[in-house]
PDB file of C-alpha atoms in Angstrom:
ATOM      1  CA  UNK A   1      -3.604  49.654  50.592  1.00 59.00           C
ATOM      2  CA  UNK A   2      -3.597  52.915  51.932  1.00 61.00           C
ATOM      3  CA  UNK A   3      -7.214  52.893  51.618  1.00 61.00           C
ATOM      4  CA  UNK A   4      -7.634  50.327  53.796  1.00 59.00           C
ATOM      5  CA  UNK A   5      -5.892  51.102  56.832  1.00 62.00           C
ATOM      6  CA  UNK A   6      -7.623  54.673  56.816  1.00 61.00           C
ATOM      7  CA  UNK A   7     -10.934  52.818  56.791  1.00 60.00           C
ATOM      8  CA  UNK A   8      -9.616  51.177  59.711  1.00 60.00           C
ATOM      9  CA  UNK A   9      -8.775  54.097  61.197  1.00 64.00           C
ATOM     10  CA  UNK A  10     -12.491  55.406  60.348  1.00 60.00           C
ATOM     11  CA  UNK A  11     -14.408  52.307  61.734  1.00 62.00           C
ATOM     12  CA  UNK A  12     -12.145  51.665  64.960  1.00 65.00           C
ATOM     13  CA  UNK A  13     -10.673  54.407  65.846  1.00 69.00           C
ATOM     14  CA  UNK A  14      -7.569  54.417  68.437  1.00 70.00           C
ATOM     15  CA  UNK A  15      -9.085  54.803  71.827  1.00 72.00           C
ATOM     16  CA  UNK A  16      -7.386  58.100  73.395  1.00 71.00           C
ATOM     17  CA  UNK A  17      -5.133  58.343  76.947  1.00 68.00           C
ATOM     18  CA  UNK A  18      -6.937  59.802  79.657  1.00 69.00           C
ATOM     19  CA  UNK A  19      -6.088  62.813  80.828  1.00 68.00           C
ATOM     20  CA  UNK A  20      -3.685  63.274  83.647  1.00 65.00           C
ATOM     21  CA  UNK A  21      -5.071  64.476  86.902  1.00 64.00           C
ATOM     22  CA  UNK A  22      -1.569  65.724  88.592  1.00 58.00           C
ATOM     23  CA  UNK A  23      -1.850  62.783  90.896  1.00 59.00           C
ATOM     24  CA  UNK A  24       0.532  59.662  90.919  1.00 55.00           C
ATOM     25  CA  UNK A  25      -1.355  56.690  91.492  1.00 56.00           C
ATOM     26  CA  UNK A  26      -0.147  54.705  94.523  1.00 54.00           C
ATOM     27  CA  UNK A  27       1.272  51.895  92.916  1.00 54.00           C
ATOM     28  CA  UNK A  28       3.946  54.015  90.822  1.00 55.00           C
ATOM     29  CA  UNK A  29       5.028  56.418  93.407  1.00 54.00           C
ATOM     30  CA  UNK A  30       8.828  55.987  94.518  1.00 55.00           C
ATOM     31  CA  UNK A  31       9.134  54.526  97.693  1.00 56.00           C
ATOM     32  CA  UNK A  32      12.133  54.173 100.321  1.00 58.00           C
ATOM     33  CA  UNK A  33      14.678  51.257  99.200  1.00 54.00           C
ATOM     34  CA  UNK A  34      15.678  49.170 101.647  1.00 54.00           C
ATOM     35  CA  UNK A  35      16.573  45.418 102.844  1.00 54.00           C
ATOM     36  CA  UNK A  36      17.144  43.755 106.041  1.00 56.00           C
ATOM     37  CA  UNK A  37      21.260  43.704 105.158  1.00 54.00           C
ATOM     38  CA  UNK A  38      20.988  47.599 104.685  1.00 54.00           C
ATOM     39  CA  UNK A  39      18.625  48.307 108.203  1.00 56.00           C
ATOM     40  CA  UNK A  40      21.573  45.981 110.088  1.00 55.00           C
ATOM     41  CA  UNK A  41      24.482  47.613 108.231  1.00 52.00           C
ATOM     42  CA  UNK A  42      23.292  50.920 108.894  1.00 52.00           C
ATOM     43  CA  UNK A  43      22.641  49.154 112.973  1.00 54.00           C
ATOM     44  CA  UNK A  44      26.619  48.645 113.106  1.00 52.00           C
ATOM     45  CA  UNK A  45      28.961  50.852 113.498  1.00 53.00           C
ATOM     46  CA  UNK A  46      31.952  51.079 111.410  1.00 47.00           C
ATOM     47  CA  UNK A  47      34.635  49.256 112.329  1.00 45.00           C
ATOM     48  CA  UNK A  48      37.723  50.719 114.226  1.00 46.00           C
ATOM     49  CA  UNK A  49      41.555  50.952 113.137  1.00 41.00           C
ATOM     50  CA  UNK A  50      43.756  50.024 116.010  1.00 41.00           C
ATOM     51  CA  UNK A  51      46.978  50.127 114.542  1.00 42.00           C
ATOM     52  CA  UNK A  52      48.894  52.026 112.272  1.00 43.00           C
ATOM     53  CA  UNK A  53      50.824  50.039 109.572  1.00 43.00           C
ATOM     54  CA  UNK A  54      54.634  51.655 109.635  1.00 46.00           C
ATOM     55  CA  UNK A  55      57.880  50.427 107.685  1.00 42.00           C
ATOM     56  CA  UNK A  56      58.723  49.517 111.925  1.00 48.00           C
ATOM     57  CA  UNK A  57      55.878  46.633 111.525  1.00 46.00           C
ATOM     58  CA  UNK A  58      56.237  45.685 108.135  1.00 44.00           C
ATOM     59  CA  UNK A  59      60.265  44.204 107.054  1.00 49.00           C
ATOM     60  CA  UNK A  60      61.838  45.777 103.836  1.00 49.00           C
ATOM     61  CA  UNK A  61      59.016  48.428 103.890  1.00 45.00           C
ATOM     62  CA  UNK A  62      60.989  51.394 102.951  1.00 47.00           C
ATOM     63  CA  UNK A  63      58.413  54.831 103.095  1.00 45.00           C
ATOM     64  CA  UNK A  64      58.274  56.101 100.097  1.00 43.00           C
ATOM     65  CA  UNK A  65      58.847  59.833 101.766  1.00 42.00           C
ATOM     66  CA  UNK A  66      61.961  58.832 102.888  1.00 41.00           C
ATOM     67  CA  UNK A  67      63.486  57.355 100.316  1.00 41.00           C
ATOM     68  CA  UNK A  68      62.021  60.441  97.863  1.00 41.00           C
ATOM     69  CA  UNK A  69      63.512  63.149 100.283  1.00 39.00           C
ATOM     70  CA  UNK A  70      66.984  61.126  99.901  1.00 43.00           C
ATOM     71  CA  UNK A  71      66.738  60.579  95.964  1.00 42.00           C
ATOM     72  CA  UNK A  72      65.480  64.515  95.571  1.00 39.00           C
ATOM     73  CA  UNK A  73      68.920  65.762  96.720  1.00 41.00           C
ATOM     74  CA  UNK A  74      70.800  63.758  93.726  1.00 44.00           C
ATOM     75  CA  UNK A  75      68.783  65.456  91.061  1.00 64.00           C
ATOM     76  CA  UNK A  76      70.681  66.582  87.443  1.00 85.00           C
ATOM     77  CA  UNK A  77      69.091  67.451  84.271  1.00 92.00           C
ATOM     78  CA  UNK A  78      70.024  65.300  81.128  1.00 96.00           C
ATOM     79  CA  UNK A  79      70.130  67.332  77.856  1.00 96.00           C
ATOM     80  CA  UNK A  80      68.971  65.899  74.562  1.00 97.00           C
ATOM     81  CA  UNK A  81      70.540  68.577  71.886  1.00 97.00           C
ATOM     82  CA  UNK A  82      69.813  68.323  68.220  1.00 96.00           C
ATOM     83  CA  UNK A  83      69.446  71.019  64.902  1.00 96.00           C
ATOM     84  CA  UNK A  84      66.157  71.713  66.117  1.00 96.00           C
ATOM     85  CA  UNK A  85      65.324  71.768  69.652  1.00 96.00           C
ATOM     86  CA  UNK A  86      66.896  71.203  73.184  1.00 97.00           C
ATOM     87  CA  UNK A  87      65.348  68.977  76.041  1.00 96.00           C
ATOM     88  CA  UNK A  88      65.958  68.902  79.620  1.00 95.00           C
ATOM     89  CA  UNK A  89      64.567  66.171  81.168  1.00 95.00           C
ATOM     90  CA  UNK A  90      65.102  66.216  85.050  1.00 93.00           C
ATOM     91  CA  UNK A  91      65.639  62.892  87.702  1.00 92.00           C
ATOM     92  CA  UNK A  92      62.899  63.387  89.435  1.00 90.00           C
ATOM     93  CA  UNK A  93      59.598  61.882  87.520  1.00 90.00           C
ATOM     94  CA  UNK A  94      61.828  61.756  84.947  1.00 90.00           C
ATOM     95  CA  UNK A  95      60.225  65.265  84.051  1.00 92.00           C
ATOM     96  CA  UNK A  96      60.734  67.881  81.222  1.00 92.00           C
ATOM     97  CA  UNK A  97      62.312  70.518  82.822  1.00 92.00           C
ATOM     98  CA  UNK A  98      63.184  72.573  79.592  1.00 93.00           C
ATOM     99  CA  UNK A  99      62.107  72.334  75.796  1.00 94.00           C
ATOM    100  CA  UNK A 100      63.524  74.744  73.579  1.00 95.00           C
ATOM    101  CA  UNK A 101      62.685  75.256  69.488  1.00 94.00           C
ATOM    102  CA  UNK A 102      66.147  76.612  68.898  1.00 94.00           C
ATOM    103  CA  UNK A 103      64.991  77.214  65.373  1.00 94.00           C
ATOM    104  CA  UNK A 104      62.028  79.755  66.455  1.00 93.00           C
ATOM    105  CA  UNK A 105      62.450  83.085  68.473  1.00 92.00           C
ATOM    106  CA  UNK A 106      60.432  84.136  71.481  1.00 90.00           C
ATOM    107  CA  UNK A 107      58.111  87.263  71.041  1.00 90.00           C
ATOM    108  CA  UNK A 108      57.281  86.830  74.832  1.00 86.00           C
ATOM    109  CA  UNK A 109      58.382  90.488  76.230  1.00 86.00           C
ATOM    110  CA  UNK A 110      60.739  88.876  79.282  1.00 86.00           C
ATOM    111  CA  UNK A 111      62.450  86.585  76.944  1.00 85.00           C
ATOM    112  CA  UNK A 112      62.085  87.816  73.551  1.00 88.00           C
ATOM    113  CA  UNK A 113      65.277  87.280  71.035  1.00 88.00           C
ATOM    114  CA  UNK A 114      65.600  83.909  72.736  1.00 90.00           C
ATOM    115  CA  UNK A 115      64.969  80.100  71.853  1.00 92.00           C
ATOM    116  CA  UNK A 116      61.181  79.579  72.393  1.00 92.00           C
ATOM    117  CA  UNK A 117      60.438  78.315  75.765  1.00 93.00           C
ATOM    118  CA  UNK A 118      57.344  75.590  75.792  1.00 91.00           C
ATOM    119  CA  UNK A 119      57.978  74.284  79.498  1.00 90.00           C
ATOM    120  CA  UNK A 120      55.832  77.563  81.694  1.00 87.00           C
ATOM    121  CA  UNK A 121      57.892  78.982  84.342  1.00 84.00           C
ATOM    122  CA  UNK A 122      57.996  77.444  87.533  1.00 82.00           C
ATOM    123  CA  UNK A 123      55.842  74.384  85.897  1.00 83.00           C
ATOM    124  CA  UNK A 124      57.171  71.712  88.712  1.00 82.00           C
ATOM    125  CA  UNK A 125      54.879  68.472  86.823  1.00 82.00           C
ATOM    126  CA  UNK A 126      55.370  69.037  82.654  1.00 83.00           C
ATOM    127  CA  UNK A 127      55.424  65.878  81.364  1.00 83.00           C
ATOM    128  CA  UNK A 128      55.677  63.201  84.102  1.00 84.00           C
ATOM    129  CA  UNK A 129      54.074  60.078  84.217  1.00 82.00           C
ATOM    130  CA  UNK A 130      50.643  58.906  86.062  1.00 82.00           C
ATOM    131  CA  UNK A 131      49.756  55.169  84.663  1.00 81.00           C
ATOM    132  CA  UNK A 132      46.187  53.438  85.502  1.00 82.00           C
ATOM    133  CA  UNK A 133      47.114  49.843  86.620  1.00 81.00           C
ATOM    134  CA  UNK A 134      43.240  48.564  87.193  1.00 85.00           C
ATOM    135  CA  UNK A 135      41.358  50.653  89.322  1.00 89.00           C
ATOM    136  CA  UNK A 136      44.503  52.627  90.929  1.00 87.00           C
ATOM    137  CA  UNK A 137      46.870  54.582  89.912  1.00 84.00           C
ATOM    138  CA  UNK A 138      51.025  54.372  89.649  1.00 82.00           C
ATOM    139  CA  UNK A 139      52.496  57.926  90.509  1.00 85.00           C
ATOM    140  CA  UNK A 140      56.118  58.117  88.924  1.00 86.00           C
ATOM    141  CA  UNK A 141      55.635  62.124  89.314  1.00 86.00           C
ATOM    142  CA  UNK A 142      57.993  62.262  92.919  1.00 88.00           C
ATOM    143  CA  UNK A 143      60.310  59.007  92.126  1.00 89.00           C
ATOM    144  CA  UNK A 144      63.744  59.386  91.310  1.00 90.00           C
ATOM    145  CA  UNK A 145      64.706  57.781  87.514  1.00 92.00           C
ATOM    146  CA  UNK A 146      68.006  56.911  86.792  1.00 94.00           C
ATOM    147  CA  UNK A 147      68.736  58.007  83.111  1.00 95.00           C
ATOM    148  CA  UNK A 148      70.971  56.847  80.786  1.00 95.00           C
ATOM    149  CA  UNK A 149      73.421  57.911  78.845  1.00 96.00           C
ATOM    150  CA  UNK A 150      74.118  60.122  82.164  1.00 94.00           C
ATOM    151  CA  UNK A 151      75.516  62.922  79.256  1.00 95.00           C
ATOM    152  CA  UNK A 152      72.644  63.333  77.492  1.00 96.00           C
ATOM    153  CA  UNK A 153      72.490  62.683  73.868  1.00 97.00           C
ATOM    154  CA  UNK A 154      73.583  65.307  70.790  1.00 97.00           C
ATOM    155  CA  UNK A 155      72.189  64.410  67.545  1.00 97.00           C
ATOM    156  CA  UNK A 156      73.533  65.403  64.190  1.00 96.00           C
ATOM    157  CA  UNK A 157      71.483  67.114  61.385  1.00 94.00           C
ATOM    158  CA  UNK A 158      70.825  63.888  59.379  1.00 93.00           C
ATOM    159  CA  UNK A 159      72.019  61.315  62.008  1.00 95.00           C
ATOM    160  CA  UNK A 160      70.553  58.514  63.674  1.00 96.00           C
ATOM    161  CA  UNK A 161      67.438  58.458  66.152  1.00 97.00           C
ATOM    162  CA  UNK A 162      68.716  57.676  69.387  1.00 98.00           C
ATOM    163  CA  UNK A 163      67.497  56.418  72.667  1.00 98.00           C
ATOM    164  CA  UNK A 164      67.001  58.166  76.244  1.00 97.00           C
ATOM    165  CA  UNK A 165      66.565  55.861  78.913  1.00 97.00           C
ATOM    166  CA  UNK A 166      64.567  56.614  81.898  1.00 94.00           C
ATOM    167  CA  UNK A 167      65.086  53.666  84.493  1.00 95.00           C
ATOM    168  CA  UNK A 168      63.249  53.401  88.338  1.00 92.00           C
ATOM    169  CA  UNK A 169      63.183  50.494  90.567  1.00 90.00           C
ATOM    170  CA  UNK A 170      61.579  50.591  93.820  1.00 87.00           C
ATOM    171  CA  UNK A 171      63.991  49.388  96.122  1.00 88.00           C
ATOM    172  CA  UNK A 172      64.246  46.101  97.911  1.00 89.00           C
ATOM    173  CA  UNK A 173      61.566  44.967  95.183  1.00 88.00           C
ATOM    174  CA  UNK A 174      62.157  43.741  91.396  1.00 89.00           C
ATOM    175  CA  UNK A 175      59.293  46.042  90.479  1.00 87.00           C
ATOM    176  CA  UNK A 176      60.975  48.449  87.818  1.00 91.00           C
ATOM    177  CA  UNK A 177      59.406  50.792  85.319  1.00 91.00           C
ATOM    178  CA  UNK A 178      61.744  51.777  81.633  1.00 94.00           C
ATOM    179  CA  UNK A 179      61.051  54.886  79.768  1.00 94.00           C
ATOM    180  CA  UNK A 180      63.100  54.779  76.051  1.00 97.00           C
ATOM    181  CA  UNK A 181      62.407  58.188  74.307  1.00 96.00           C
ATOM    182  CA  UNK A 182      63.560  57.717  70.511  1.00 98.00           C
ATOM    183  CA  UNK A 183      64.989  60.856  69.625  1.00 97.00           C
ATOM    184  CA  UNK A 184      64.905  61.605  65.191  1.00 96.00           C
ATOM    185  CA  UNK A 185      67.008  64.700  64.784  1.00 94.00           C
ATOM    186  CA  UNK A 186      65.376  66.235  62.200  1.00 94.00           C
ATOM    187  CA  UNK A 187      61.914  65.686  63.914  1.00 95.00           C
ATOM    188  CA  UNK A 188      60.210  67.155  66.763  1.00 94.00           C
ATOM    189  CA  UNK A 189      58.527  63.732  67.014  1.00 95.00           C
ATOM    190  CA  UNK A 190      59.482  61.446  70.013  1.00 95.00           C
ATOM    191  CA  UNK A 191      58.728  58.000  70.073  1.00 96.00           C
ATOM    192  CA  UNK A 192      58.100  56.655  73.754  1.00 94.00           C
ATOM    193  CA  UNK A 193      57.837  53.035  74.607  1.00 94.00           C
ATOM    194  CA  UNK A 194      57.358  52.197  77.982  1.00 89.00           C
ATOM    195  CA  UNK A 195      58.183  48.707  80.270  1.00 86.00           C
ATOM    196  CA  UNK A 196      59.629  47.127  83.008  1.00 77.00           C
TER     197      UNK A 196
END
C-alpha cells in the first residue's frame, strides 16, 4: 500500500506554491469598514444631558452618601472568640477588622510575642463583599450591616458551630442582603452562606 501512494507521488507529483513576491494582491488587502448607519452616527452628535437626576426629583431616593456618612458614625466591632483564633468583624461592609491565631506568636519585630496578626495595618477593605449581579456590580464595601448577636459570639473548645449574622437593607426598599458566617471552634474554617 505504501508502494502505491509513493508511485503516486512519483507520477503526479504535488504542484508547488508560488513564491511570494512581498506584494498583497488587491483583493485581500484590508480595507476601511464602514456602513451608511456608522457614516450618519459618526454625522450626529452625541446627545446632551439636561438634567441632573437628584433624590429632590426622584421620591424615596435616599443618596447613598448620605445615608453612608450617617450609618459610618454608628460603627462597633463584633468579636467572634474561640480556642483558636479571634475575629473582629466591623459594621461597615461588614469587614474583618482583626484576625488573630491566638495559638501562634508573631516574629514580626513591632509586634513580636503577640497573637499573629493576618488583617495588614491600616488595611481599610479585608474581606468585604463586591457581588456580580449580571453585567454590574453590588458594592456592600461602604454600607452599614447590622450584625447579630450584637455581643459577638465565644465558642468553647469542643462546642457547637455557631452563626454570625451580617444583615443590610437599603432603606425605603425591601432589597436586603444576609451574611451567616458558621463559626466550628476547633476549626479555622468558616462556612459563609449568603441571601436576602
Amino acid at each position: 500500500m505504501l508502494g502505491v501512494v509513493a508511485l503516486v507521488n512519483v507520477l503526479f507529483p504535488p504542484q508547488r506554491p508560488a513564491e511570494p513576491t512581498g506584494e498583497q494582491d488587491a483583493e485581500f488587502a484590508p480595507a476601511e469598514v464602514t456602513s451608511p448607519a456608522m457614516e450618519e452616527e459618526a454625522a450626529t452628535e452625541p446627545p446632551q444631558i439636561s438634567a441632573v437626576v437628584d433624590s429632590a426629583t426622584v421620591p424615596g431616593l435616599v443618596p447613598a452618601e448620605e445615608v453612608v456618612s450617617d450609618e459610618l458614625s454608628l460603627e462597633d466591632t463584633v468579636w467572634v472568640t474561640s480556642p483558636i483564633y479571634r475575629l473582629g468583624f466591623a459594621q461597615r461592609g461588614g469587614r474583618l477588622v482583626s484576625a488573630e491565631m491566638v495559638r501562634f506568636e508573631s516574629l514580626a519585630e513591632e509586634s513580636k510575642g503577640q497573637s499573629v496578626q493576618l488583617v495588614p495595618s491600616g488595611a481599610e477593605n479585608f474581606f468585604t463583599h463586591q457581588w456580580l449581579v449580571g453585567d454590574d456590580t453590588l458594592d456592600l464595601r461602604r454600607v452599614h450591616f447590622d450584625i447579630q448577636p450584637r455581643d459577638g459570639l465565644s465558642l468553647a473548645s469542643g462546642g457547637q458551630p455557631q452563626v454570625l449574622r451580617l444583615v443590610y437593607s437599603y432603606p425605603g426598599t425591601q432589597f436586603r442582603v444576609e451574611l451567616d458566617y458558621t463559626f466550628k471552634p476547633d476549626s479555622y474554617v468558616v462556612d459563609l452562606a449568603a441571601g436576602g
